Amino acid sequence: MDISENKLLEGPLMTNEREKEEAKVALEELLHQIQVIHLELKIVRNWSYFVFFFWRWYACQLDQTS
């Protein structure tokens, strides 16, 4: 095998490795986005619990004063 044949074999392998790295980076970015959305949903859920129970407490206070 001479040098030109060796370069032909390295070309697709180098491209494949680069594609794997790009795919890995894209997956890491997606994972980060999913984690951020999950955290935001968790915050919204916790606030909704607070609002719901505060509303129920306030409604009970109004009933007691009537």
Short mmCIF file of N, CA and C in Angstrom, two decimals:
data_model
loop_
_atom_site.label_atom_id
_atom_site.label_comp_id
_atom_site.label_asym_id
_atom_site.label_seq_id
_atom_site.Cartn_x
_atom_site.Cartn_y
_atom_site.Cartn_z
N MET A 1 0.86 -1.18 0.00
CA MET A 1 0.00 0.00 0.00
C MET A 1 0.90 1.24 0.00
N ASP A 2 0.66 2.12 -0.94
CA ASP A 2 1.48 3.34 -0.97
C ASP A 2 0.78 4.47 -0.20
N ILE A 3 1.39 5.62 -0.17
CA ILE A 3 0.91 6.74 0.64
C ILE A 3 -0.47 7.22 0.18
N SER A 4 -0.73 7.26 -1.12
CA SER A 4 -2.01 7.76 -1.62
C SER A 4 -3.16 6.86 -1.17
N GLU A 5 -2.95 5.55 -1.16
CA GLU A 5 -4.00 4.63 -0.70
C GLU A 5 -4.26 4.83 0.79
N ASN A 6 -3.21 5.05 1.56
CA ASN A 6 -3.35 5.27 3.00
C ASN A 6 -4.18 6.54 3.27
N LYS A 7 -3.96 7.60 2.51
CA LYS A 7 -4.73 8.83 2.69
C LYS A 7 -6.19 8.62 2.34
N LEU A 8 -6.45 7.79 1.34
CA LEU A 8 -7.84 7.51 0.98
C LEU A 8 -8.55 6.80 2.13
N LEU A 9 -7.85 5.93 2.82
CA LEU A 9 -8.46 5.22 3.94
C LEU A 9 -8.67 6.15 5.14
N GLU A 10 -7.79 7.10 5.34
CA GLU A 10 -7.91 8.01 6.48
C GLU A 10 -9.04 9.01 6.30
N GLY A 11 -9.33 9.41 5.08
CA GLY A 11 -10.35 10.42 4.81
C GLY A 11 -11.70 10.09 5.42
N PRO A 12 -12.32 8.97 5.07
CA PRO A 12 -13.63 8.64 5.64
C PRO A 12 -13.57 8.43 7.15
N LEU A 13 -12.46 7.89 7.65
CA LEU A 13 -12.37 7.68 9.08
C LEU A 13 -12.31 9.01 9.82
N MET A 14 -11.58 9.96 9.28
CA MET A 14 -11.50 11.27 9.91
C MET A 14 -12.87 11.95 9.89
N THR A 15 -13.56 11.84 8.75
CA THR A 15 -14.90 12.43 8.64
C THR A 15 -15.84 11.76 9.62
N ASN A 16 -15.75 10.45 9.75
CA ASN A 16 -16.61 9.72 10.66
C ASN A 16 -16.36 10.15 12.10
N GLU A 17 -15.11 10.31 12.47
CA GLU A 17 -14.79 10.77 13.83
C GLU A 17 -15.31 12.18 14.06
N ARG A 18 -15.17 13.04 13.07
CA ARG A 18 -15.66 14.41 13.20
C ARG A 18 -17.18 14.41 13.34
N GLU A 19 -17.85 13.57 12.54
CA GLU A 19 -19.31 13.48 12.63
C GLU A 19 -19.74 12.96 14.00
N LYS A 20 -18.98 12.02 14.53
CA LYS A 20 -19.30 11.51 15.87
C LYS A 20 -19.16 12.61 16.92
N GLU A 21 -18.10 13.41 16.80
CA GLU A 21 -17.90 14.52 17.74
C GLU A 21 -19.01 15.55 17.62
N GLU A 22 -19.40 15.87 16.37
CA GLU A 22 -20.48 16.83 16.16
C GLU A 22 -21.79 16.30 16.73
N ALA A 23 -22.05 15.01 16.53
CA ALA A 23 -23.26 14.40 17.07
C ALA A 23 -23.23 14.41 18.59
N LYS A 24 -22.06 14.15 19.16
CA LYS A 24 -21.93 14.16 20.62
C LYS A 24 -22.21 15.55 21.18
N VAL A 25 -21.67 16.57 20.53
CA VAL A 25 -21.89 17.95 20.97
C VAL A 25 -23.37 18.30 20.85
N ALA A 26 -24.00 17.90 19.75
CA ALA A 26 -25.42 18.19 19.55
C ALA A 26 -26.26 17.50 20.63
N LEU A 27 -25.93 16.26 20.95
CA LEU A 27 -26.66 15.54 21.99
C LEU A 27 -26.47 16.18 23.36
N GLU A 28 -25.26 16.64 23.64
CA GLU A 28 -25.01 17.32 24.91
C GLU A 28 -25.81 18.62 25.01
N GLU A 29 -25.92 19.34 23.89
CA GLU A 29 -26.72 20.57 23.89
C GLU A 29 -28.19 20.26 24.11
N LEU A 30 -28.69 19.19 23.47
CA LEU A 30 -30.08 18.79 23.67
C LEU A 30 -30.32 18.38 25.11
N LEU A 31 -29.39 17.64 25.69
CA LEU A 31 -29.53 17.23 27.08
C LEU A 31 -29.59 18.45 27.99
N HIS A 32 -28.75 19.43 27.73
CA HIS A 32 -28.76 20.66 28.53
C HIS A 32 -30.11 21.37 28.40
N GLN A 33 -30.63 21.46 27.19
CA GLN A 33 -31.93 22.11 26.98
C GLN A 33 -33.03 21.37 27.72
N ILE A 34 -33.00 20.04 27.68
CA ILE A 34 -34.00 19.24 28.39
C ILE A 34 -33.90 19.47 29.89
N GLN A 35 -32.68 19.53 30.40
CA GLN A 35 -32.50 19.76 31.84
C GLN A 35 -33.02 21.14 32.25
N VAL A 36 -32.80 22.14 31.41
CA VAL A 36 -33.28 23.49 31.72
C VAL A 36 -34.80 23.51 31.71
N ILE A 37 -35.42 22.89 30.71
CA ILE A 37 -36.88 22.85 30.64
C ILE A 37 -37.44 22.10 31.84
N HIS A 38 -36.79 21.01 32.21
CA HIS A 38 -37.24 20.23 33.37
C HIS A 38 -37.20 21.08 34.63
N LEU A 39 -36.14 21.84 34.81
CA LEU A 39 -36.02 22.71 35.98
C LEU A 39 -37.11 23.79 35.96
N GLU A 40 -37.35 24.37 34.79
CA GLU A 40 -38.39 25.39 34.69
C GLU A 40 -39.76 24.81 35.03
N LEU A 41 -40.05 23.62 34.55
CA LEU A 41 -41.33 22.98 34.85
C LEU A 41 -41.46 22.68 36.34
N LYS A 42 -40.35 22.30 36.95
CA LYS A 42 -40.35 22.03 38.38
C LYS A 42 -40.67 23.30 39.16
N ILE A 43 -40.09 24.41 38.75
CA ILE A 43 -40.36 25.69 39.41
C ILE A 43 -41.82 26.08 39.24
N VAL A 44 -42.35 25.93 38.03
CA VAL A 44 -43.75 26.26 37.78
C VAL A 44 -44.66 25.38 38.62
N ARG A 45 -44.34 24.10 38.72
CA ARG A 45 -45.16 23.19 39.52
C ARG A 45 -45.16 23.61 40.99
N ASN A 46 -43.99 23.94 41.51
CA ASN A 46 -43.92 24.35 42.91
C ASN A 46 -44.68 25.64 43.16
N TRP A 47 -44.59 26.60 42.25
CA TRP A 47 -45.35 27.84 42.41
C TRP A 47 -46.84 27.58 42.31
N SER A 48 -47.24 26.65 41.44
CA SER A 48 -48.67 26.36 41.32
C SER A 48 -49.20 25.74 42.60
N TYR A 49 -48.41 24.90 43.27
CA TYR A 49 -48.83 24.38 44.57
C TYR A 49 -49.03 25.52 45.56
N PHE A 50 -48.07 26.43 45.59
CA PHE A 50 -48.16 27.56 46.52
C PHE A 50 -49.41 28.39 46.25
N VAL A 51 -49.66 28.73 44.98
CA VAL A 51 -50.82 29.54 44.63
C VAL A 51 -52.11 28.81 44.96
N PHE A 52 -52.17 27.52 44.65
CA PHE A 52 -53.38 26.74 44.92
C PHE A 52 -53.69 26.71 46.42
N PHE A 53 -52.69 26.39 47.23
CA PHE A 53 -52.95 26.28 48.66
C PHE A 53 -53.19 27.65 49.29
N PHE A 54 -52.54 28.69 48.79
CA PHE A 54 -52.82 30.03 49.29
C PHE A 54 -54.26 30.42 48.94
N TRP A 55 -54.69 30.11 47.72
CA TRP A 55 -56.06 30.43 47.31
C TRP A 55 -57.06 29.69 48.18
N ARG A 56 -56.78 28.41 48.46
CA ARG A 56 -57.70 27.65 49.33
C ARG A 56 -57.74 28.24 50.73
N TRP A 57 -56.58 28.62 51.27
CA TRP A 57 -56.54 29.22 52.60
C TRP A 57 -57.32 30.53 52.60
N TYR A 58 -57.11 31.34 51.56
CA TYR A 58 -57.80 32.63 51.47
C TYR A 58 -59.31 32.43 51.34
N ALA A 59 -59.73 31.45 50.56
CA ALA A 59 -61.16 31.16 50.41
C ALA A 59 -61.76 30.73 51.75
N CYS A 60 -61.02 29.94 52.50
CA CYS A 60 -61.50 29.52 53.83
C CYS A 60 -61.61 30.73 54.76
N GLN A 61 -60.66 31.66 54.67
CA GLN A 61 -60.72 32.86 55.50
C GLN A 61 -61.95 33.69 55.16
N LEU A 62 -62.27 33.79 53.88
CA LEU A 62 -63.45 34.54 53.47
C LEU A 62 -64.73 33.87 53.96
N ASP A 63 -64.77 32.53 53.92
CA ASP A 63 -65.94 31.81 54.41
C ASP A 63 -66.13 32.02 55.90
N GLN A 64 -65.05 32.07 56.64
CA GLN A 64 -65.16 32.23 58.09
C GLN A 64 -65.63 33.62 58.48
N THR A 65 -65.31 34.62 57.67
CA THR A 65 -65.73 35.98 58.00
C THR A 65 -67.17 36.25 57.58
N SER A 66 -67.73 35.41 56.72
CA SER A 66 -69.11 35.63 56.26
C SER A 66 -70.13 35.20 57.28
#
